[in-house]
């Protein structure tokens, strides 16, 4: 009787101990389940981080925000971690004013011990953000030779087509057209600042800063053979007699003026000095130069691609070739010193890691200074070199201009157009051999000028994608 009672009490104690052990075991099991969930969360966080980076790269490469969920799903599929059923719980989206791309993921970890209490899974969530690169801006100056050889050798129209195609390639790019501005700089032996910028001029030897010919062109071109042209700025006038164009607004190269007046170059001669720091002389001050050497006006940086296309279509061909005058004018359109001078007063931007400045320089000829071999053909640059040696001087000036531009961070592409150009001199000016191109007017050539301009445009746009990654 006594032993039976003792046995009963012992059995009861075992049962009580076992019953007491159940919640303890369950608590240990819950801890194990939560530890597994924590481990899964760490792995899910790594996948989420990778997905955010992939989505940010894709967005920078032009993938639409609405399509980035597929990119995140691909990151999940590509991962080999021991996740269970991960999903994108919050689609990729922009935060912090568009400077970050964020997304969230979720997974459910099956339980073992908690399932005994009816809890069959633990939900885990993670979030990640990837910083987007600062938006890149592109300022591009298309410097185009419009000397008479262009029209005489059937090179002009293909060039115009190429320029329009270049502009269209940026206009049609939804990401690039919001951050790209383009200038067009026509040049022959002069460049034209237009009648909208006569405040940039100064008088010379007692003469007026603005020539009477510019103010009253009909007095000088009174014959009925002349028709009147109006540039896209609505103010600059040109006269055309069926053979020659006479645009108003051309200025003498600063280097020419310095040599004529001082016998040596001054600090502004080959620089990007703003017109407020170094004013220009109208080409009319050089009575020894033909006025038909004047091309249409420069078009400053603009994101109005329709206007730029119209400007390209309105170009005319006339005059001789001064590569140095064209190149330095391209610099004028990109230099921050000129901000406030052009119609777009916010441009050019300061040089920075996110602002990229590019010149695309095209010519179909070699340096062709006018040293007085015939009447009405004299460049002041040749005052002390009245022979073909003046071309050597002008080429040395071109080299100095190119070197100075590249030192400020401007990338220079050169296009040597057809057989009369000087590819060696242009290659020296280009940023690298990969930036120096040859072009042809032959539509069947792999170097057809439109194809070359499209290749340069693609290189710039692809570079923008690389910079964004």
Coordinates of C-alpha atoms in Angstrom, one line a residue:
X1 CA 0.0 0.0 0.0
X2 CA 2.8 2.4 0.9
X3 CA 4.9 1.5 -2.1
X4 CA 1.9 1.9 -4.4
X5 CA 1.3 5.4 -3.1
X6 CA 4.9 6.3 -3.6
X7 CA 4.8 5.0 -7.2
X8 CA 1.7 7.0 -7.9
X9 CA 3.4 10.1 -6.6
X10 CA 6.5 9.5 -8.7
X11 CA 4.5 8.9 -11.8
X12 CA 2.6 12.1 -11.2
X13 CA 5.8 14.0 -10.8
X14 CA 7.1 12.7 -14.2
X15 CA 3.8 13.8 -15.8
X16 CA 3.9 17.2 -14.2
X17 CA 7.6 17.6 -15.2
X18 CA 6.8 16.6 -18.8
X19 CA 3.9 19.0 -18.9
X20 CA 6.1 21.7 -17.5
X21 CA 8.7 20.9 -20.1
X22 CA 6.3 21.5 -23.0
X23 CA 6.2 25.3 -22.9
X24 CA 9.9 25.4 -22.3
X25 CA 10.5 23.2 -25.3
X26 CA 8.1 25.3 -27.3
X27 CA 9.9 28.5 -26.3
X28 CA 13.2 27.0 -27.4
X29 CA 11.6 25.9 -30.6
X30 CA 10.1 29.4 -31.2
X31 CA 13.6 30.7 -30.7
X32 CA 14.9 28.3 -33.3
X33 CA 12.2 29.3 -35.7
X34 CA 12.9 33.0 -35.2
X35 CA 16.6 32.4 -35.6
X36 CA 15.9 30.8 -39.0
X37 CA 13.7 33.8 -39.9
X38 CA 16.5 36.2 -38.9
X39 CA 19.0 34.3 -41.1
X40 CA 16.6 34.3 -44.0
X41 CA 16.1 38.0 -43.5
X42 CA 19.8 38.6 -43.7
X43 CA 19.9 36.7 -47.0
X44 CA 16.8 38.5 -48.3
X45 CA 18.5 41.8 -47.5
X46 CA 21.5 40.9 -49.6
X47 CA 19.2 40.0 -52.5
X48 CA 17.3 43.2 -52.0
X49 CA 20.5 45.2 -52.1
X50 CA 21.6 43.6 -55.3
X51 CA 18.2 44.1 -56.9
X52 CA 18.2 47.8 -56.0
X53 CA 21.6 48.2 -57.6
X54 CA 20.5 46.4 -60.7
X55 CA 17.4 48.5 -61.0
X56 CA 19.4 51.7 -60.5
X57 CA 21.8 50.7 -63.3
X58 CA 18.9 49.8 -65.6
X59 CA 17.2 53.1 -64.8
X60 CA 20.4 55.0 -65.6
X61 CA 20.6 53.1 -68.9
X62 CA 17.1 54.2 -69.9
X63 CA 14.8 51.5 -68.7
X64 CA 11.4 53.0 -67.7
X65 CA 10.6 53.1 -64.0
X66 CA 7.4 51.0 -64.6
X67 CA 9.6 48.2 -66.1
X68 CA 12.0 48.0 -63.2
X69 CA 9.9 45.4 -61.3
X70 CA 11.0 42.9 -63.9
X71 CA 14.6 43.8 -63.2
X72 CA 14.1 43.1 -59.5
X73 CA 12.4 39.8 -60.3
X74 CA 15.3 38.8 -62.4
X75 CA 17.6 39.5 -59.4
X76 CA 15.6 37.1 -57.3
X77 CA 15.7 34.4 -60.0
X78 CA 19.5 34.8 -60.4
X79 CA 20.2 34.4 -56.7
X80 CA 21.1 31.0 -55.3
X81 CA 20.5 31.7 -51.7
X82 CA 18.2 29.4 -49.6
X83 CA 15.2 31.7 -49.7
X84 CA 11.7 30.3 -49.8
X85 CA 9.2 32.3 -51.8
X86 CA 10.7 35.8 -52.1
X87 CA 8.7 38.5 -53.9
X88 CA 9.0 42.2 -54.6
X89 CA 6.5 43.7 -52.1
X90 CA 7.1 47.3 -53.1
X91 CA 8.0 48.1 -56.7
X92 CA 11.1 50.2 -57.5
X93 CA 10.4 53.9 -57.0
X94 CA 12.2 57.2 -56.6
X95 CA 12.7 58.8 -53.2
X96 CA 14.5 61.9 -51.9
X97 CA 13.7 64.1 -54.8
X98 CA 14.7 61.5 -57.4
X99 CA 18.2 60.9 -56.0
X100 CA 17.5 57.4 -54.8
X101 CA 15.8 54.4 -56.2
X102 CA 14.2 52.1 -53.6
X103 CA 12.3 48.8 -53.4
X104 CA 11.2 46.3 -50.8
X105 CA 11.0 42.5 -50.8
X106 CA 9.2 40.0 -48.6
X107 CA 9.5 36.3 -47.9
X108 CA 7.7 33.8 -45.5
X109 CA 9.8 31.4 -43.5
X110 CA 8.0 28.1 -42.7
X111 CA 8.1 27.2 -39.0
X112 CA 8.6 23.8 -37.3
X113 CA 7.9 24.4 -33.6
X114 CA 5.6 27.4 -33.9
X115 CA 3.4 25.3 -36.2
X116 CA 2.5 23.3 -33.1
X117 CA 0.8 26.5 -32.0
X118 CA -0.8 27.1 -35.3
X119 CA 1.7 29.6 -36.6
X120 CA 2.9 28.1 -39.9
X121 CA 5.2 30.9 -41.1
X122 CA 7.1 34.0 -40.1
X123 CA 7.0 37.0 -42.5
X124 CA 10.2 38.8 -43.2
X125 CA 10.6 42.1 -45.1
X126 CA 13.6 44.1 -46.3
X127 CA 14.1 47.4 -48.1
X128 CA 17.0 48.8 -50.0
X129 CA 17.8 52.1 -51.8
X130 CA 20.5 52.8 -54.3
X131 CA 21.8 56.3 -54.9
X132 CA 21.3 57.5 -58.4
X133 CA 24.2 59.3 -60.0
X134 CA 23.8 63.1 -60.3
X135 CA 22.2 64.0 -63.6
X136 CA 24.7 64.5 -66.4
X137 CA 24.4 67.5 -68.7
X138 CA 25.8 67.7 -72.2
X139 CA 26.8 70.9 -74.1
X140 CA 27.7 70.2 -77.7
X141 CA 29.0 72.7 -80.2
X142 CA 28.8 71.7 -83.9
X143 CA 31.4 73.7 -85.7
X144 CA 30.9 73.4 -89.4
X145 CA 32.9 74.6 -92.4
X146 CA 30.7 76.5 -94.8
X147 CA 33.4 77.8 -97.1
X148 CA 32.8 78.0 -100.8
X149 CA 34.5 74.7 -101.5
X150 CA 31.6 73.0 -99.7
X151 CA 29.0 74.0 -102.2
X152 CA 31.4 73.9 -105.2
X153 CA 32.3 70.3 -104.6
X154 CA 28.8 69.0 -103.7
X155 CA 29.7 68.5 -100.0
X156 CA 27.3 71.1 -98.6
X157 CA 24.0 69.4 -98.8
X158 CA 25.2 66.0 -97.3
X159 CA 26.8 68.0 -94.4
X160 CA 23.5 69.8 -93.7
X161 CA 21.7 66.4 -93.7
X162 CA 24.3 65.0 -91.3
X163 CA 23.9 68.0 -88.9
X164 CA 20.1 67.6 -88.9
X165 CA 20.4 63.9 -88.3
X166 CA 22.8 64.6 -85.3
X167 CA 20.3 67.0 -83.8
X168 CA 17.4 64.6 -84.3
X169 CA 19.3 61.8 -82.6
X170 CA 19.3 63.8 -79.3
X171 CA 15.8 65.2 -79.8
X172 CA 14.4 61.7 -80.2
X173 CA 16.2 60.4 -77.1
X174 CA 13.8 60.8 -74.2
X175 CA 16.5 60.9 -71.5
X176 CA 19.1 62.9 -73.4
X177 CA 16.9 65.6 -74.8
X178 CA 16.2 66.9 -71.3
X179 CA 19.9 67.4 -70.5
X180 CA 21.5 68.2 -73.8
X181 CA 22.0 71.6 -75.5
X182 CA 23.6 72.1 -78.9
X183 CA 25.2 75.1 -80.6
X184 CA 25.9 75.5 -84.3
X185 CA 28.9 77.5 -85.4
X186 CA 29.2 78.1 -89.2
X187 CA 32.6 79.4 -90.2
X188 CA 34.6 80.3 -93.3
X189 CA 37.4 82.9 -92.8
X190 CA 35.2 84.7 -90.2
X191 CA 32.4 83.9 -87.8
X192 CA 29.2 85.9 -87.5
X193 CA 27.9 87.1 -84.2
X194 CA 24.7 88.4 -85.7
X195 CA 22.9 91.8 -85.4
X196 CA 21.5 90.7 -82.1
X197 CA 25.0 91.1 -80.5
X198 CA 26.2 94.5 -81.8
X199 CA 27.0 95.5 -78.2
X200 CA 30.0 93.2 -78.4
X201 CA 31.6 95.5 -81.0
X202 CA 33.9 98.5 -80.6
X203 CA 35.0 101.2 -83.0
X204 CA 38.3 101.3 -84.8
X205 CA 40.4 104.4 -85.8
X206 CA 37.5 106.7 -85.2
X207 CA 34.9 104.6 -87.1
X208 CA 31.6 103.5 -85.7
X209 CA 31.4 100.2 -83.9
X210 CA 28.4 99.1 -86.1
X211 CA 29.1 99.6 -89.8
X212 CA 26.5 101.5 -91.8
X213 CA 26.4 98.6 -94.2
X214 CA 24.9 96.5 -91.5
X215 CA 22.3 99.1 -90.6
X216 CA 21.4 100.1 -94.2
X217 CA 22.2 97.0 -96.3
X218 CA 19.8 98.0 -99.1
X219 CA 21.9 101.1 -99.7
X220 CA 24.9 98.9 -100.5
X221 CA 23.0 96.2 -102.3
X222 CA 20.5 98.2 -104.3
X223 CA 20.4 96.2 -107.5
X224 CA 17.3 94.3 -108.2
X225 CA 19.5 91.2 -108.6
X226 CA 19.8 91.1 -104.8
X227 CA 17.2 89.3 -102.6
X228 CA 17.0 89.7 -98.9
X229 CA 17.5 86.9 -96.4
X230 CA 16.6 87.0 -92.7
X231 CA 18.3 84.7 -90.3
X232 CA 16.3 82.7 -87.7
X233 CA 17.0 85.3 -85.0
X234 CA 14.6 87.6 -86.9
X235 CA 17.2 90.5 -87.0
X236 CA 20.3 89.5 -89.0
X237 CA 20.0 90.3 -92.6
X238 CA 21.8 88.8 -95.6
X239 CA 21.8 89.7 -99.3
X240 CA 22.1 87.3 -102.2
X241 CA 22.6 87.9 -105.9
X242 CA 22.4 84.4 -107.1
X243 CA 26.1 83.8 -106.7
X244 CA 27.4 85.4 -103.5
X245 CA 25.9 85.7 -100.0
X246 CA 26.6 88.9 -98.0
X247 CA 25.5 88.4 -94.4
X248 CA 25.8 91.2 -91.9
X249 CA 27.4 90.5 -88.5
X250 CA 30.8 89.0 -89.1
X251 CA 33.8 90.0 -86.9
X252 CA 37.5 89.9 -87.4
X253 CA 39.3 87.1 -85.5
X254 CA 40.9 88.5 -82.4
X255 CA 44.3 87.2 -83.3
X256 CA 44.1 89.2 -86.6
X257 CA 43.3 92.4 -84.8
X258 CA 46.0 91.9 -82.2
X259 CA 48.7 91.4 -84.9
X260 CA 47.4 94.3 -86.9
X261 CA 47.2 96.8 -84.0
X262 CA 50.0 95.6 -81.7
X263 CA 52.2 93.4 -83.8
X264 CA 51.8 90.6 -81.3
X265 CA 49.1 88.5 -79.7
X266 CA 47.5 89.7 -76.5
X267 CA 46.0 87.5 -73.8
X268 CA 42.5 87.5 -75.4
X269 CA 43.7 86.7 -79.0
X270 CA 43.4 82.9 -78.8
X271 CA 41.4 82.6 -75.6
X272 CA 37.7 82.3 -74.5
X273 CA 37.6 85.8 -73.2
X274 CA 34.0 87.0 -72.9
X275 CA 32.9 89.9 -75.1
X276 CA 32.6 92.1 -72.0
X277 CA 36.3 91.5 -71.5
X278 CA 37.5 91.8 -75.1
X279 CA 35.3 93.4 -77.7
X280 CA 35.3 92.6 -81.4
X281 CA 35.8 94.6 -84.6
X282 CA 33.4 94.3 -87.4
X283 CA 34.9 92.7 -90.5
X284 CA 34.1 95.9 -92.3
X285 CA 37.0 97.5 -90.5
X286 CA 39.2 95.4 -92.7
X287 CA 38.7 97.3 -96.0
X288 CA 41.0 94.8 -97.8
X289 CA 38.8 91.8 -97.3
X290 CA 35.8 90.8 -99.4
X291 CA 32.5 91.1 -97.5
X292 CA 31.2 87.9 -99.2
X293 CA 33.4 85.9 -96.8
X294 CA 30.8 86.2 -94.1
X295 CA 28.9 83.0 -93.1
X296 CA 25.5 82.9 -91.3
X297 CA 25.4 83.7 -87.6
X298 CA 26.4 81.5 -84.7
X299 CA 23.5 79.7 -82.9
X300 CA 24.3 79.6 -79.2
X301 CA 23.5 76.5 -77.0
X302 CA 19.9 75.6 -77.1
X303 CA 17.6 72.7 -76.3
X304 CA 15.1 73.9 -79.0
X305 CA 15.8 71.1 -81.4
X306 CA 13.3 72.3 -84.0
X307 CA 15.0 75.7 -84.1
X308 CA 18.4 74.0 -84.4
X309 CA 17.1 71.9 -87.3
X310 CA 15.8 75.1 -89.0
X311 CA 19.2 76.8 -88.5
X312 CA 21.0 73.8 -90.2
X313 CA 18.6 74.0 -93.1
X314 CA 19.2 77.8 -93.5
X315 CA 23.0 77.5 -93.7
X316 CA 24.7 79.0 -96.7
X317 CA 28.2 78.4 -98.2
X318 CA 30.7 81.1 -99.0
X319 CA 34.2 82.3 -98.4
X320 CA 37.7 80.8 -97.6
X321 CA 38.8 78.6 -94.7
X322 CA 40.2 79.7 -91.3
X323 CA 40.1 76.7 -89.0
X324 CA 41.5 78.7 -86.1
X325 CA 38.6 81.2 -86.3
X326 CA 36.0 78.4 -86.4
X327 CA 37.5 76.4 -83.5
X328 CA 37.9 79.4 -81.1
X329 CA 34.3 80.4 -81.9
X330 CA 33.2 76.9 -80.8
X331 CA 35.0 77.6 -77.5
X332 CA 33.0 80.8 -77.2
X333 CA 29.7 78.7 -77.2
X334 CA 30.9 76.4 -74.4
X335 CA 32.9 78.6 -72.1
X336 CA 31.2 79.6 -68.8
X337 CA 32.8 83.0 -69.3
X338 CA 30.2 83.6 -72.0
X339 CA 27.2 82.7 -69.8
X340 CA 24.7 85.5 -70.1
X341 CA 26.0 86.5 -73.5
X342 CA 24.0 84.0 -75.6
X343 CA 20.1 83.9 -75.8
X344 CA 20.0 81.0 -73.3
X345 CA 21.4 83.0 -70.4
X346 CA 21.8 79.9 -68.2
X347 CA 24.3 78.5 -70.5
X348 CA 27.1 77.5 -70.8
X349 CA 27.3 75.8 -67.4
X350 CA 30.3 75.6 -65.2
X351 CA 32.7 72.8 -65.9
X352 CA 32.1 70.0 -63.5
X353 CA 32.0 66.2 -63.1
X354 CA 28.4 66.2 -64.3
X355 CA 28.7 68.7 -67.1
X356 CA 30.3 67.5 -70.3
X357 CA 31.4 69.9 -73.0
X358 CA 32.0 68.6 -76.5
X359 CA 33.0 70.1 -79.9
X360 CA 32.4 68.3 -83.2
X361 CA 34.6 70.2 -85.7
X362 CA 34.1 69.5 -89.4
X363 CA 36.1 70.9 -92.4
X364 CA 36.6 69.9 -96.0
X365 CA 39.8 71.9 -96.4
X366 CA 43.1 73.0 -95.2
X367 CA 44.0 76.3 -93.7
X368 CA 43.5 78.9 -96.4
X369 CA 44.5 82.3 -95.1
X370 CA 44.2 85.3 -97.5
X371 CA 47.6 87.0 -97.6
X372 CA 46.8 89.5 -100.4
X373 CA 47.5 87.4 -103.5
X374 CA 44.6 89.2 -105.2
X375 CA 42.5 92.3 -104.5
X376 CA 40.0 92.0 -101.8
X377 CA 41.6 89.0 -100.2
X378 CA 43.6 89.9 -97.2
X379 CA 43.5 88.6 -93.6
X380 CA 45.1 90.9 -91.0
X381 CA 46.7 87.8 -89.6
X382 CA 49.1 87.9 -92.5
X383 CA 50.3 91.4 -91.9
X384 CA 53.8 90.1 -91.1
X385 CA 53.6 87.0 -93.2
X386 CA 52.4 87.9 -96.6
X387 CA 52.8 84.5 -98.2
X388 CA 51.7 80.9 -97.7
X389 CA 53.7 81.0 -94.5
X390 CA 50.7 82.7 -93.0
X391 CA 48.9 79.3 -93.2
X392 CA 51.6 77.9 -90.9
X393 CA 51.0 80.7 -88.5
X394 CA 47.3 80.1 -88.4
X395 CA 47.8 76.4 -88.0
X396 CA 50.1 77.1 -85.0
X397 CA 47.3 79.2 -83.6
X398 CA 44.8 76.3 -84.1
X399 CA 47.1 74.0 -82.2
X400 CA 47.2 76.4 -79.3
X401 CA 43.5 76.8 -79.2
X402 CA 42.8 73.1 -79.3
X403 CA 45.3 72.5 -76.5
X404 CA 43.8 75.2 -74.3
X405 CA 40.3 73.9 -74.9
X406 CA 41.2 70.3 -74.0
X407 CA 42.9 71.6 -70.9
X408 CA 39.5 73.0 -69.7
X409 CA 37.9 69.6 -70.1
X410 CA 36.3 70.1 -73.6
X411 CA 36.3 66.9 -75.6
X412 CA 37.0 67.5 -79.3
X413 CA 35.8 65.3 -82.2
X414 CA 37.2 66.2 -85.6
X415 CA 35.7 65.3 -89.0
X416 CA 38.0 65.5 -92.0
X417 CA 35.6 65.7 -94.9
X418 CA 36.7 64.4 -98.3
X419 CA 40.1 64.4 -99.9
X420 CA 41.0 68.1 -99.6
X421 CA 41.0 68.2 -95.8
X422 CA 44.1 67.9 -93.6
X423 CA 43.4 64.8 -91.4
X424 CA 46.8 64.9 -89.7
X425 CA 46.2 68.4 -88.4
X426 CA 42.7 67.6 -87.3
X427 CA 43.9 64.4 -85.6
X428 CA 46.4 66.5 -83.6
X429 CA 43.5 68.7 -82.4
X430 CA 41.2 65.8 -81.5
X431 CA 41.0 64.5 -77.9
X432 CA 42.3 61.1 -79.1
X433 CA 42.7 59.0 -82.2
X434 CA 39.2 57.6 -81.4
X435 CA 37.8 61.1 -81.7
X436 CA 39.3 61.8 -85.2
X437 CA 37.1 60.8 -88.1
X438 CA 37.2 60.9 -91.9
X439 CA 34.0 61.5 -93.9
X440 CA 32.9 61.3 -97.5
X441 CA 30.1 62.8 -99.5
X442 CA 29.6 59.4 -101.2
X443 CA 26.3 58.0 -99.9
X444 CA 27.5 54.4 -100.5
X445 CA 30.7 54.9 -98.5
X446 CA 31.0 53.5 -95.0
X447 CA 32.4 57.0 -94.1
X448 CA 29.4 58.8 -95.5
X449 CA 29.2 62.0 -93.5
X450 CA 25.7 61.4 -92.2
X451 CA 26.9 58.0 -90.9
X452 CA 29.9 59.6 -89.3
X453 CA 27.8 62.2 -87.5
X454 CA 25.4 59.5 -86.3
X455 CA 28.3 57.5 -85.0
X456 CA 29.7 60.5 -83.1
X457 CA 26.2 61.1 -81.6
X458 CA 25.9 57.5 -80.6
X459 CA 29.3 57.6 -79.0
X460 CA 28.3 60.6 -76.9
X461 CA 25.0 59.0 -75.9
X462 CA 26.6 55.7 -75.0
X463 CA 29.2 57.6 -73.0
X464 CA 26.3 59.2 -71.1
X465 CA 25.0 55.7 -70.2
X466 CA 28.5 54.6 -69.1
X467 CA 28.8 57.7 -66.9
X468 CA 25.5 56.9 -65.2
X469 CA 26.5 53.4 -64.1

